[in-house]
mmCIF file of C-alpha atoms and ligand atoms in Angstrom:
data_model
loop_
_atom_site.group_PDB
_atom_site.id
_atom_site.type_symbol
_atom_site.label_atom_id
_atom_site.label_comp_id
_atom_site.label_asym_id
_atom_site.label_seq_id
_atom_site.Cartn_x
_atom_site.Cartn_y
_atom_site.Cartn_z
ATOM 1 C CA UNK A 1 0.000 0.000 0.000
ATOM 2 C CA UNK A 2 1.380 3.382 -0.951
ATOM 3 C CA UNK A 3 1.140 5.485 2.112
ATOM 4 C CA UNK A 4 2.815 8.707 0.990
ATOM 5 C CA UNK A 5 0.430 11.636 0.905
ATOM 6 C CA UNK A 6 1.053 15.250 0.046
ATOM 7 C CA UNK A 7 0.963 16.154 3.733
ATOM 8 C CA UNK A 8 3.658 13.654 4.612
ATOM 9 C CA UNK A 9 6.142 14.283 1.793
ATOM 10 C CA UNK A 10 9.654 14.164 3.163
ATOM 11 C CA UNK A 11 11.730 17.304 3.190
ATOM 12 C CA UNK A 12 9.887 19.221 0.440
ATOM 13 C CA UNK A 13 7.642 21.664 2.299
ATOM 14 C CA UNK A 14 7.268 24.199 -0.554
ATOM 15 C CA UNK A 15 6.340 21.489 -3.043
ATOM 16 C CA UNK A 16 3.874 19.971 -0.612
ATOM 17 C CA UNK A 17 2.172 23.314 0.058
ATOM 18 C CA UNK A 18 2.039 24.147 -3.639
ATOM 19 C CA UNK A 19 0.483 20.835 -4.663
ATOM 20 C CA UNK A 20 -2.044 20.902 -1.835
ATOM 21 C CA UNK A 21 -3.066 24.356 -2.980
ATOM 22 C CA UNK A 22 -3.872 22.938 -6.407
ATOM 23 C CA UNK A 23 -5.814 19.999 -4.976
ATOM 24 C CA UNK A 24 -7.692 22.234 -2.541
ATOM 25 C CA UNK A 25 -8.825 24.551 -5.317
ATOM 26 C CA UNK A 26 -9.496 21.661 -7.672
ATOM 27 C CA UNK A 27 -7.969 23.562 -10.569
ATOM 28 C CA UNK A 28 -5.327 21.673 -12.448
ATOM 29 C CA UNK A 29 -2.966 22.633 -15.240
ATOM 30 C CA UNK A 30 -2.777 20.199 -18.156
ATOM 31 C CA UNK A 31 0.761 19.170 -17.361
ATOM 32 C CA UNK A 32 3.309 19.433 -14.591
ATOM 33 C CA UNK A 33 7.003 18.788 -14.793
ATOM 34 C CA UNK A 34 8.588 17.741 -11.493
ATOM 35 C CA UNK A 35 12.324 18.271 -11.756
ATOM 36 C CA UNK A 36 15.267 18.120 -9.390
ATOM 37 C CA UNK A 37 18.044 15.782 -8.288
ATOM 38 C CA UNK A 38 17.751 12.000 -8.384
ATOM 39 C CA UNK A 39 16.268 10.317 -5.339
ATOM 40 C CA UNK A 40 14.613 13.246 -3.550
ATOM 41 C CA UNK A 41 10.996 12.085 -3.853
ATOM 42 C CA UNK A 42 9.724 13.428 -7.184
ATOM 43 C CA UNK A 43 8.001 10.202 -8.169
ATOM 44 C CA UNK A 44 6.619 9.671 -4.663
ATOM 45 C CA UNK A 45 5.222 13.189 -4.795
ATOM 46 C CA UNK A 46 3.788 12.611 -8.274
ATOM 47 C CA UNK A 47 1.926 9.507 -7.101
ATOM 48 C CA UNK A 48 0.746 11.261 -3.936
ATOM 49 C CA UNK A 49 -0.488 14.157 -6.071
ATOM 50 C CA UNK A 50 -2.297 11.697 -8.334
ATOM 51 C CA UNK A 51 -3.966 10.021 -5.364
ATOM 52 C CA UNK A 52 -5.114 13.367 -4.023
ATOM 53 C CA UNK A 53 -6.451 14.324 -7.454
ATOM 54 C CA UNK A 54 -8.394 11.057 -7.645
ATOM 55 C CA UNK A 55 -9.690 11.086 -4.058
ATOM 56 C CA UNK A 56 -13.456 11.264 -4.059
ATOM 57 C CA UNK A 57 -13.643 13.517 -1.039
ATOM 58 C CA UNK A 58 -11.683 16.517 -2.266
ATOM 59 C CA UNK A 59 -13.311 19.367 -4.204
ATOM 60 C CA UNK A 60 -14.255 18.663 -7.770
ATOM 61 C CA UNK A 61 -13.096 15.083 -7.565
ATOM 62 C CA UNK A 62 -16.427 13.265 -7.386
ATOM 63 C CA UNK A 63 -17.340 11.854 -10.738
ATOM 64 C CA UNK A 64 -19.082 15.007 -11.869
ATOM 65 C CA UNK A 65 -18.527 14.197 -15.514
ATOM 66 C CA UNK A 66 -20.217 10.837 -15.098
ATOM 67 C CA UNK A 67 -23.225 12.290 -13.327
ATOM 68 C CA UNK A 68 -24.382 11.541 -9.793
ATOM 69 C CA UNK A 69 -24.469 7.962 -8.667
ATOM 70 C CA UNK A 70 -27.168 6.548 -6.434
ATOM 71 C CA UNK A 71 -24.864 4.077 -4.833
ATOM 72 C CA UNK A 72 -21.442 5.606 -4.496
ATOM 73 C CA UNK A 73 -21.924 9.163 -3.331
ATOM 74 C CA UNK A 74 -21.132 9.391 0.380
ATOM 75 C CA UNK A 75 -23.794 11.132 2.504
ATOM 76 C CA UNK A 76 -23.212 14.861 2.678
ATOM 77 C CA UNK A 77 -22.183 14.741 6.334
ATOM 78 C CA UNK A 78 -19.248 12.449 5.550
ATOM 79 C CA UNK A 79 -17.887 14.697 2.878
ATOM 80 C CA UNK A 80 -14.668 16.305 3.991
ATOM 81 C CA UNK A 81 -13.404 18.838 1.567
ATOM 82 C CA UNK A 82 -9.663 18.735 1.903
ATOM 83 C CA UNK A 83 -6.504 19.194 -0.045
ATOM 84 C CA UNK A 84 -5.057 15.700 0.221
ATOM 85 C CA UNK A 85 -6.047 12.075 -0.312
ATOM 86 C CA UNK A 86 -8.336 10.834 2.467
ATOM 87 C CA UNK A 87 -6.972 7.304 2.267
ATOM 88 C CA UNK A 88 -10.399 5.777 2.833
ATOM 89 C CA UNK A 89 -12.662 6.401 -0.111
ATOM 90 C CA UNK A 90 -13.044 4.029 -3.028
ATOM 91 C CA UNK A 91 -10.720 6.154 -5.185
ATOM 92 C CA UNK A 92 -8.003 6.171 -2.544
ATOM 93 C CA UNK A 93 -8.303 2.424 -2.010
ATOM 94 C CA UNK A 94 -7.728 1.815 -5.713
ATOM 95 C CA UNK A 95 -4.985 4.385 -6.214
ATOM 96 C CA UNK A 96 -3.244 3.247 -3.032
ATOM 97 C CA UNK A 97 -2.544 -0.095 -4.667
ATOM 98 C CA UNK A 98 -1.902 1.488 -8.075
ATOM 99 C CA UNK A 99 -5.045 -0.123 -9.425
ATOM 100 C CA UNK A 100 -7.157 2.939 -10.115
ATOM 101 C CA UNK A 101 -8.350 2.774 -13.734
ATOM 102 C CA UNK A 102 -7.798 6.517 -14.096
ATOM 103 C CA UNK A 103 -4.243 6.469 -12.787
ATOM 104 C CA UNK A 104 -1.663 5.626 -15.445
ATOM 105 C CA UNK A 105 1.891 5.186 -14.262
ATOM 106 C CA UNK A 106 4.658 4.832 -16.848
ATOM 107 C CA UNK A 107 8.288 4.193 -16.021
ATOM 108 C CA UNK A 108 11.364 3.210 -18.043
ATOM 109 C CA UNK A 109 11.804 -0.455 -18.901
ATOM 110 C CA UNK A 110 14.388 -2.577 -20.597
ATOM 111 C CA UNK A 111 14.229 -6.073 -21.982
ATOM 112 C CA UNK A 112 12.282 -7.792 -24.701
ATOM 113 C CA UNK A 113 8.804 -6.736 -25.653
ATOM 114 C CA UNK A 114 7.185 -10.025 -24.635
ATOM 115 C CA UNK A 115 8.555 -9.849 -21.065
ATOM 116 C CA UNK A 116 7.411 -6.276 -20.422
ATOM 117 C CA UNK A 117 4.054 -7.144 -18.869
ATOM 118 C CA UNK A 118 5.758 -9.328 -16.303
ATOM 119 C CA UNK A 119 8.410 -6.732 -15.519
ATOM 120 C CA UNK A 120 5.787 -4.040 -15.025
ATOM 121 C CA UNK A 121 3.735 -6.222 -12.682
ATOM 122 C CA UNK A 122 6.796 -7.251 -10.654
ATOM 123 C CA UNK A 123 7.933 -3.662 -10.304
ATOM 124 C CA UNK A 124 4.505 -2.482 -9.187
ATOM 125 C CA UNK A 125 4.351 -5.316 -6.672
ATOM 126 C CA UNK A 126 7.715 -4.258 -5.203
ATOM 127 C CA UNK A 127 6.527 -0.689 -5.066
ATOM 128 C CA UNK A 128 3.354 -1.674 -3.206
ATOM 129 C CA UNK A 129 5.316 -3.654 -0.647
ATOM 130 C CA UNK A 130 8.153 -1.232 -0.004
ATOM 131 C CA UNK A 131 7.533 2.486 0.487
ATOM 132 C CA UNK A 132 11.275 3.080 0.035
ATOM 133 C CA UNK A 133 11.514 1.087 -3.175
ATOM 134 C CA UNK A 134 14.291 2.444 -5.387
ATOM 135 C CA UNK A 135 13.787 2.181 -9.144
ATOM 136 C CA UNK A 136 16.864 0.841 -10.810
ATOM 137 C CA UNK A 137 17.175 0.272 -14.472
ATOM 138 C CA UNK A 138 19.724 -0.207 -17.167
ATOM 139 C CA UNK A 139 21.343 2.653 -18.969
ATOM 140 C CA UNK A 140 19.318 1.997 -22.108
ATOM 141 C CA UNK A 141 15.957 1.636 -20.342
ATOM 142 C CA UNK A 142 13.223 3.763 -21.870
ATOM 143 C CA UNK A 143 9.503 4.499 -21.800
ATOM 144 C CA UNK A 144 8.380 1.933 -24.368
ATOM 145 C CA UNK A 145 6.378 2.706 -27.439
ATOM 146 C CA UNK A 146 3.907 -0.033 -26.550
ATOM 147 C CA UNK A 147 3.220 1.678 -23.215
ATOM 148 C CA UNK A 148 2.453 5.056 -24.760
ATOM 149 C CA UNK A 149 0.548 3.646 -27.739
ATOM 150 C CA UNK A 150 -2.057 2.045 -25.495
ATOM 151 C CA UNK A 151 -2.294 5.101 -23.335
ATOM 152 C CA UNK A 152 -2.739 7.505 -26.212
ATOM 153 C CA UNK A 153 -5.543 5.387 -27.614
ATOM 154 C CA UNK A 154 -7.280 5.562 -24.256
ATOM 155 C CA UNK A 155 -6.971 9.329 -23.961
ATOM 156 C CA UNK A 156 -9.753 9.707 -26.502
ATOM 157 C CA UNK A 157 -12.247 8.371 -23.968
ATOM 158 C CA UNK A 158 -13.640 9.803 -20.780
ATOM 159 C CA UNK A 159 -12.048 8.783 -17.488
ATOM 160 C CA UNK A 160 -13.523 5.606 -16.013
ATOM 161 C CA UNK A 161 -14.691 6.575 -12.547
ATOM 162 C CA UNK A 162 -13.088 9.871 -11.571
ATOM 163 C CA UNK A 163 -13.640 13.273 -13.107
ATOM 164 C CA UNK A 164 -10.115 13.266 -14.421
ATOM 165 C CA UNK A 165 -7.359 10.928 -15.408
ATOM 166 C CA UNK A 166 -3.817 11.329 -14.081
ATOM 167 C CA UNK A 167 -0.833 10.117 -16.067
ATOM 168 C CA UNK A 168 2.451 9.949 -14.169
ATOM 169 C CA UNK A 169 5.552 9.493 -16.332
ATOM 170 C CA UNK A 170 8.620 8.717 -14.307
ATOM 171 C CA UNK A 171 11.960 9.866 -15.821
ATOM 172 C CA UNK A 172 10.214 11.297 -18.849
ATOM 173 C CA UNK A 173 13.601 12.233 -20.319
ATOM 174 C CA UNK A 174 13.746 8.597 -21.383
ATOM 175 C CA UNK A 175 10.962 9.082 -23.915
ATOM 176 C CA UNK A 176 11.560 9.236 -27.628
ATOM 177 C CA UNK A 177 10.951 12.299 -29.723
ATOM 178 C CA UNK A 178 7.808 10.842 -31.364
ATOM 179 C CA UNK A 179 6.363 9.920 -27.968
ATOM 180 C CA UNK A 180 6.846 13.471 -26.826
ATOM 181 C CA UNK A 181 5.046 14.817 -29.853
ATOM 182 C CA UNK A 182 2.104 12.488 -29.327
ATOM 183 C CA UNK A 183 2.020 13.638 -25.733
ATOM 184 C CA UNK A 184 2.183 17.252 -26.821
ATOM 185 C CA UNK A 185 -0.945 16.862 -28.868
ATOM 186 C CA UNK A 186 -2.848 15.593 -25.863
ATOM 187 C CA UNK A 187 -1.493 18.314 -23.580
ATOM 188 C CA UNK A 188 -2.759 20.971 -25.968
ATOM 189 C CA UNK A 189 -6.224 19.560 -26.383
ATOM 190 C CA UNK A 190 -8.748 22.017 -24.992
ATOM 191 C CA UNK A 191 -10.939 20.746 -22.193
ATOM 192 C CA UNK A 192 -8.750 17.680 -21.744
ATOM 193 C CA UNK A 193 -9.639 15.674 -18.692
ATOM 194 C CA UNK A 194 -6.106 14.353 -18.340
ATOM 195 C CA UNK A 195 -3.500 15.742 -15.957
ATOM 196 C CA UNK A 196 0.065 14.855 -16.890
ATOM 197 C CA UNK A 197 2.728 14.660 -14.216
ATOM 198 C CA UNK A 198 6.188 14.187 -15.686
ATOM 199 C CA UNK A 199 9.274 13.737 -13.563
ATOM 200 C CA UNK A 200 12.907 14.153 -14.526
ATOM 201 C CA UNK A 201 16.323 14.436 -12.932
ATOM 202 C CA UNK A 202 17.716 15.566 -16.287
ATOM 203 C CA UNK A 203 15.748 18.647 -17.198
ATOM 204 C CA UNK A 204 18.055 19.556 -20.080
ATOM 205 C CA UNK A 205 17.085 16.352 -21.885
ATOM 206 C CA UNK A 206 13.399 17.192 -21.924
ATOM 207 C CA UNK A 207 12.551 18.910 -25.234
ATOM 208 C CA UNK A 208 12.004 22.655 -24.890
ATOM 209 C CA UNK A 209 8.566 22.298 -26.503
ATOM 210 C CA UNK A 210 7.482 20.078 -23.601
ATOM 211 C CA UNK A 211 9.192 22.128 -20.915
ATOM 212 C CA UNK A 212 7.450 25.273 -22.040
ATOM 213 C CA UNK A 213 4.003 23.660 -21.923
ATOM 214 C CA UNK A 214 4.329 22.244 -18.436
ATOM 215 C CA UNK A 215 4.048 23.953 -15.140
ATOM 216 C CA UNK A 216 7.391 23.284 -13.521
ATOM 217 C CA UNK A 217 7.740 22.148 -9.930
ATOM 218 C CA UNK A 218 11.235 22.191 -8.554
ATOM 219 C CA UNK A 219 12.487 19.692 -5.980
ATOM 220 C CA UNK A 220 15.559 20.322 -3.851
ATOM 221 C CA UNK A 221 18.093 17.958 -2.315
ATOM 222 C CA UNK A 222 16.750 16.615 0.973
ATOM 223 C CA UNK A 223 18.232 17.996 4.175
ATOM 224 C CA UNK A 224 20.833 15.654 5.670
ATOM 225 C CA UNK A 225 18.713 15.295 8.808
ATOM 226 C CA UNK A 226 15.693 14.092 6.798
ATOM 227 C CA UNK A 227 17.762 11.436 5.033
ATOM 228 C CA UNK A 228 19.234 10.339 8.357
ATOM 229 C CA UNK A 229 15.897 10.125 10.158
ATOM 230 C CA UNK A 230 14.252 8.279 7.291
ATOM 231 C CA UNK A 231 17.032 5.711 7.160
ATOM 232 C CA UNK A 232 16.662 5.090 10.874
ATOM 233 C CA UNK A 233 12.888 5.141 10.987
ATOM 234 C CA UNK A 234 11.910 3.325 7.810
ATOM 235 C CA UNK A 235 14.972 1.356 6.761
ATOM 236 C CA UNK A 236 16.128 0.234 10.246
ATOM 237 C CA UNK A 237 19.625 1.589 9.722
ATOM 238 C CA UNK A 238 21.466 2.145 13.000
ATOM 239 C CA UNK A 239 22.172 5.681 14.111
ATOM 240 C CA UNK A 240 25.888 5.752 13.299
ATOM 241 C CA UNK A 241 25.545 4.284 9.810
ATOM 242 C CA UNK A 242 22.549 6.514 9.112
ATOM 243 C CA UNK A 243 24.576 9.583 9.995
ATOM 244 C CA UNK A 244 27.352 8.528 7.681
ATOM 245 C CA UNK A 245 25.116 7.485 4.791
ATOM 246 C CA UNK A 246 23.190 10.732 5.041
ATOM 247 C CA UNK A 247 26.415 12.731 4.950
ATOM 248 C CA UNK A 248 27.566 10.848 1.865
ATOM 249 C CA UNK A 249 24.283 10.929 -0.020
ATOM 250 C CA UNK A 250 24.196 14.628 -1.031
ATOM 251 C CA UNK A 251 20.529 14.925 -0.185
ATOM 252 C CA UNK A 252 19.389 11.868 -2.146
ATOM 253 C CA UNK A 253 17.541 9.200 -0.198
ATOM 254 C CA UNK A 254 17.813 6.827 -3.153
ATOM 255 C CA UNK A 255 21.569 7.228 -3.170
ATOM 256 C CA UNK A 256 21.765 6.555 0.572
ATOM 257 C CA UNK A 257 19.678 3.397 0.157
ATOM 258 C CA UNK A 258 21.777 2.223 -2.782
ATOM 259 C CA UNK A 259 24.931 2.682 -0.719
ATOM 260 C CA UNK A 260 23.398 0.785 2.165
ATOM 261 C CA UNK A 261 22.516 -2.072 -0.168
ATOM 262 C CA UNK A 262 26.014 -2.109 -1.620
ATOM 263 C CA UNK A 263 27.401 -2.589 1.868
ATOM 264 C CA UNK A 264 25.211 -2.507 4.949
ATOM 265 C CA UNK A 265 28.222 -1.995 7.171
ATOM 266 C CA UNK A 266 29.272 1.568 6.454
ATOM 267 C CA UNK A 267 31.385 1.666 9.510
ATOM 268 C CA UNK A 268 33.843 -0.994 8.393
ATOM 269 C CA UNK A 269 34.055 0.571 4.943
ATOM 270 C CA UNK A 270 34.920 3.870 6.480
ATOM 271 C CA UNK A 271 37.455 2.254 8.780
ATOM 272 C CA UNK A 272 39.107 0.592 5.805
ATOM 273 C CA UNK A 273 39.259 3.934 4.021
ATOM 274 C CA UNK A 274 40.719 5.753 7.016
ATOM 275 C CA UNK A 275 43.242 2.997 7.611
ATOM 276 C CA UNK A 276 44.756 3.842 4.266
ATOM 277 C CA UNK A 277 45.167 7.418 5.365
ATOM 278 C CA UNK A 278 47.086 6.553 8.538
ATOM 279 C CA UNK A 279 50.478 5.732 6.925
ATOM 280 C CA UNK A 280 50.163 8.848 4.785
ATOM 281 C CA UNK A 281 49.741 10.979 7.894
ATOM 282 C CA UNK A 282 52.790 9.264 9.396
ATOM 283 C CA UNK A 283 54.741 10.114 6.229
ATOM 284 C CA UNK A 284 55.560 6.510 5.380
ATOM 285 C CA UNK A 285 55.124 6.205 1.613
ATOM 286 C CA UNK A 286 56.069 2.539 1.373
ATOM 287 C CA UNK A 287 53.543 1.624 4.081
ATOM 288 C CA UNK A 288 50.943 3.759 2.334
ATOM 289 C CA UNK A 289 51.526 1.963 -0.939
ATOM 290 C CA UNK A 290 51.237 -1.414 0.757
ATOM 291 C CA UNK A 291 48.044 -0.447 2.598
ATOM 292 C CA UNK A 292 46.484 0.700 -0.651
ATOM 293 C CA UNK A 293 47.418 -2.533 -2.400
ATOM 294 C CA UNK A 294 45.889 -4.555 0.420
ATOM 295 C CA UNK A 295 42.748 -2.526 0.732
ATOM 296 C CA UNK A 296 41.810 -2.030 -2.840
ATOM 297 C CA UNK A 297 42.157 -4.859 -5.268
ATOM 298 C CA UNK A 298 40.220 -2.276 -7.272
ATOM 299 C CA UNK A 299 39.533 -3.866 -10.589
ATOM 300 C CA UNK A 300 37.785 -2.208 -13.448
ATOM 301 C CA UNK A 301 34.554 -2.245 -11.498
ATOM 302 C CA UNK A 302 36.274 -0.534 -8.594
ATOM 303 C CA UNK A 303 35.416 3.034 -9.475
ATOM 304 C CA UNK A 304 32.517 3.118 -7.077
ATOM 305 C CA UNK A 305 34.715 1.830 -4.278
ATOM 306 C CA UNK A 306 37.384 4.349 -5.124
ATOM 307 C CA UNK A 307 34.784 7.083 -5.119
ATOM 308 C CA UNK A 308 33.480 5.998 -1.785
ATOM 309 C CA UNK A 309 36.953 5.824 -0.208
ATOM 310 C CA UNK A 310 37.635 9.353 -1.326
ATOM 311 C CA UNK A 311 34.262 10.490 -0.036
ATOM 312 C CA UNK A 312 35.017 9.004 3.364
ATOM 313 C CA UNK A 313 38.259 10.963 3.432
ATOM 314 C CA UNK A 314 36.297 14.033 2.455
ATOM 315 C CA UNK A 315 33.852 13.596 5.314
ATOM 316 C CA UNK A 316 36.707 13.107 7.680
ATOM 317 C CA UNK A 317 38.459 16.310 6.605
ATOM 318 C CA UNK A 318 35.169 18.159 6.534
ATOM 319 C CA UNK A 319 34.799 17.228 10.200
ATOM 320 C CA UNK A 320 38.250 18.686 10.866
ATOM 321 C CA UNK A 321 37.181 21.895 9.141
ATOM 322 C CA UNK A 322 33.988 22.046 11.187
ATOM 323 C CA UNK A 323 36.030 21.665 14.375
ATOM 324 C CA UNK A 324 38.353 24.390 13.181
ATOM 325 C CA UNK A 325 35.316 26.638 12.809
ATOM 326 C CA UNK A 326 34.238 25.783 16.349
ATOM 327 C CA UNK A 327 31.667 23.012 15.840
ATOM 328 C CA UNK A 328 30.926 20.793 18.853
ATOM 329 C CA UNK A 329 32.510 17.312 18.623
ATOM 330 C CA UNK A 330 29.130 15.564 18.986
ATOM 331 C CA UNK A 331 27.936 17.130 15.723
ATOM 332 C CA UNK A 332 30.674 15.439 13.700
ATOM 333 C CA UNK A 333 29.947 12.644 11.256
ATOM 334 C CA UNK A 334 33.016 10.804 12.536
ATOM 335 C CA UNK A 335 32.391 11.433 16.194
ATOM 336 C CA UNK A 336 34.434 8.438 17.264
ATOM 337 C CA UNK A 337 37.475 10.070 15.641
ATOM 338 C CA UNK A 338 37.072 13.316 17.565
ATOM 339 C CA UNK A 339 40.449 13.131 19.337
ATOM 340 C CA UNK A 340 42.429 12.623 16.130
ATOM 341 C CA UNK A 341 40.395 15.278 14.345
ATOM 342 C CA UNK A 342 40.906 17.778 17.189
ATOM 343 C CA UNK A 343 44.621 17.227 16.905
ATOM 344 C CA UNK A 344 44.529 17.848 13.140
ATOM 345 C CA UNK A 345 42.279 20.902 13.473
ATOM 346 C CA UNK A 346 44.646 22.291 16.088
ATOM 347 C CA UNK A 347 47.608 21.903 13.784
ATOM 348 C CA UNK A 348 46.223 23.168 10.473
ATOM 349 C CA UNK A 349 44.494 26.409 9.670
ATOM 350 C CA UNK A 350 41.198 26.452 7.781
ATOM 351 C CA UNK A 351 42.816 27.462 4.486
ATOM 352 C CA UNK A 352 45.114 24.448 4.647
ATOM 353 C CA UNK A 353 42.262 22.059 5.411
ATOM 354 C CA UNK A 354 40.292 23.487 2.497
ATOM 355 C CA UNK A 355 43.313 23.082 0.261
ATOM 356 C CA UNK A 356 43.406 19.397 1.144
ATOM 357 C CA UNK A 357 39.683 19.035 0.589
ATOM 358 C CA UNK A 358 40.243 20.392 -2.886
ATOM 359 C CA UNK A 359 42.784 17.672 -3.557
ATOM 360 C CA UNK A 360 40.033 15.151 -2.822
ATOM 361 C CA UNK A 361 37.561 17.078 -4.903
ATOM 362 C CA UNK A 362 39.994 17.015 -7.801
ATOM 363 C CA UNK A 363 40.526 13.273 -7.416
ATOM 364 C CA UNK A 364 36.785 12.631 -7.333
ATOM 365 C CA UNK A 365 36.378 14.540 -10.551
ATOM 366 C CA UNK A 366 39.117 12.508 -12.207
ATOM 367 C CA UNK A 367 37.455 9.161 -11.449
ATOM 368 C CA UNK A 368 35.338 9.151 -14.567
ATOM 369 C CA UNK A 369 38.464 9.552 -16.654
ATOM 370 C CA UNK A 370 40.780 6.663 -17.214
ATOM 371 C CA UNK A 371 42.644 6.750 -13.908
ATOM 372 C CA UNK A 372 44.419 3.992 -12.094
ATOM 373 C CA UNK A 373 42.751 3.628 -8.679
ATOM 374 C CA UNK A 374 45.873 2.786 -6.687
ATOM 375 C CA UNK A 375 47.989 5.563 -8.191
ATOM 376 C CA UNK A 376 45.159 8.034 -7.701
ATOM 377 C CA UNK A 377 44.797 7.043 -4.074
ATOM 378 C CA UNK A 378 48.534 7.165 -3.496
ATOM 379 C CA UNK A 379 49.062 10.662 -4.784
ATOM 380 C CA UNK A 380 45.792 11.941 -3.352
ATOM 381 C CA UNK A 381 46.349 10.606 0.154
ATOM 382 C CA UNK A 382 49.958 11.817 0.178
ATOM 383 C CA UNK A 383 48.707 15.268 -0.629
ATOM 384 C CA UNK A 384 45.869 15.063 1.864
ATOM 385 C CA UNK A 385 48.505 14.260 4.476
ATOM 386 C CA UNK A 386 50.417 17.393 3.532
ATOM 387 C CA UNK A 387 52.894 16.473 0.791
ATOM 388 C CA UNK A 388 52.916 19.085 -1.920
ATOM 389 C CA UNK A 389 54.082 16.811 -4.741
ATOM 390 C CA UNK A 390 54.696 19.721 -7.080
ATOM 391 C CA UNK A 391 51.211 21.133 -7.381
ATOM 392 C CA UNK A 392 50.751 24.776 -8.251
ATOM 393 C CA UNK A 393 48.882 27.316 -6.203
ATOM 394 C CA UNK A 394 45.109 26.828 -5.990
ATOM 395 C CA UNK A 395 43.003 29.548 -7.515
ATOM 396 C CA UNK A 396 41.436 31.569 -4.713
ATOM 397 C CA UNK A 397 37.872 31.286 -6.015
ATOM 398 C CA UNK A 398 38.146 27.504 -5.965
ATOM 399 C CA UNK A 399 38.534 27.403 -2.208
ATOM 400 C CA UNK A 400 35.357 29.308 -1.484
ATOM 401 C CA UNK A 401 32.988 26.368 -1.584
ATOM 402 C CA UNK A 402 34.333 24.755 1.556
ATOM 403 C CA UNK A 403 33.426 27.734 3.678
ATOM 404 C CA UNK A 404 30.616 26.438 5.802
HETATM 405 ZN ZN1 ZN B 501 -10.073 9.496 -0.745
#
């Protein structure tokens, strides 16, 4: 059962207020485009919005177009005019399990045409069971022609039971040009009873003709505290790991969950990463090299591990910078390292810590190029520990972003 409602959307108060305003007034645009980073709740919000729009107890939602019904209309006293799904009416019951005939939900798929039905059903089943379900698909996954063909044929008819139909298209940037133009036709139809809700994390890939015809709704990265609390509350992640995952996830709950799935024990991963740093700090290059060789075994698929190691080092240095700026030790991500971090923060000034953070930043940017993980780690960690290794001066503007 999908339990997310507009009133309980995580960490997106402006979006929630805006969408409830629309539902409360019962006046919908033809199309909305929800955009913002990956994994911050755009699709959850789109489905919650759809449920509210299809709830039979909010203004204008009762099947006005179909005429009054003798059997289904709730007595006037039960009617609560609200701005969110009630969760109890017939419409909510159907949309809560994604089985409302007037709710169409399209998402990217890969695989052969004949297996699509099965894949769709399996995915929906997962989604019903797990409120934190993370969509994962192959690079080439797309909204399939067969999905839109059926839908477009249906758009010619009136909605089944509600006064409107809601079509949610997840990651609409994975549609083809001709699908967009078919969609465009429907969006422009006067008096259309269909509300489109498109989501994308890649706004630039949505054709300008579509962007300009949609009302845009912008989603922001989730606050670190929201990611942390959600991990603890809904994903049973322990407090320490949740703190670390949230700090690493850049405001994306999906990213935090993916990292948890990759390795539930964040703590030992971090320890392994920091262990590599120790010989660098002691200025023992041969020990550093050996530690890296032991820890990595980074093959071709090791980029993600390399990235994560560097991000752990980043969090660690960021803690040192926070201490330098006077933060309390209990607010650190790496609280258990407070003594070591205090020592470092006492020894280095803020500019020097920022300079070292930039070394990590630089290394993280280089990962997508053809770098060798062990050499990258070696030179990066040596520099993080204070070796200059011939680098030039850092441009002043580049250091600004670490001011917190
Ligand atoms: Zn309802």
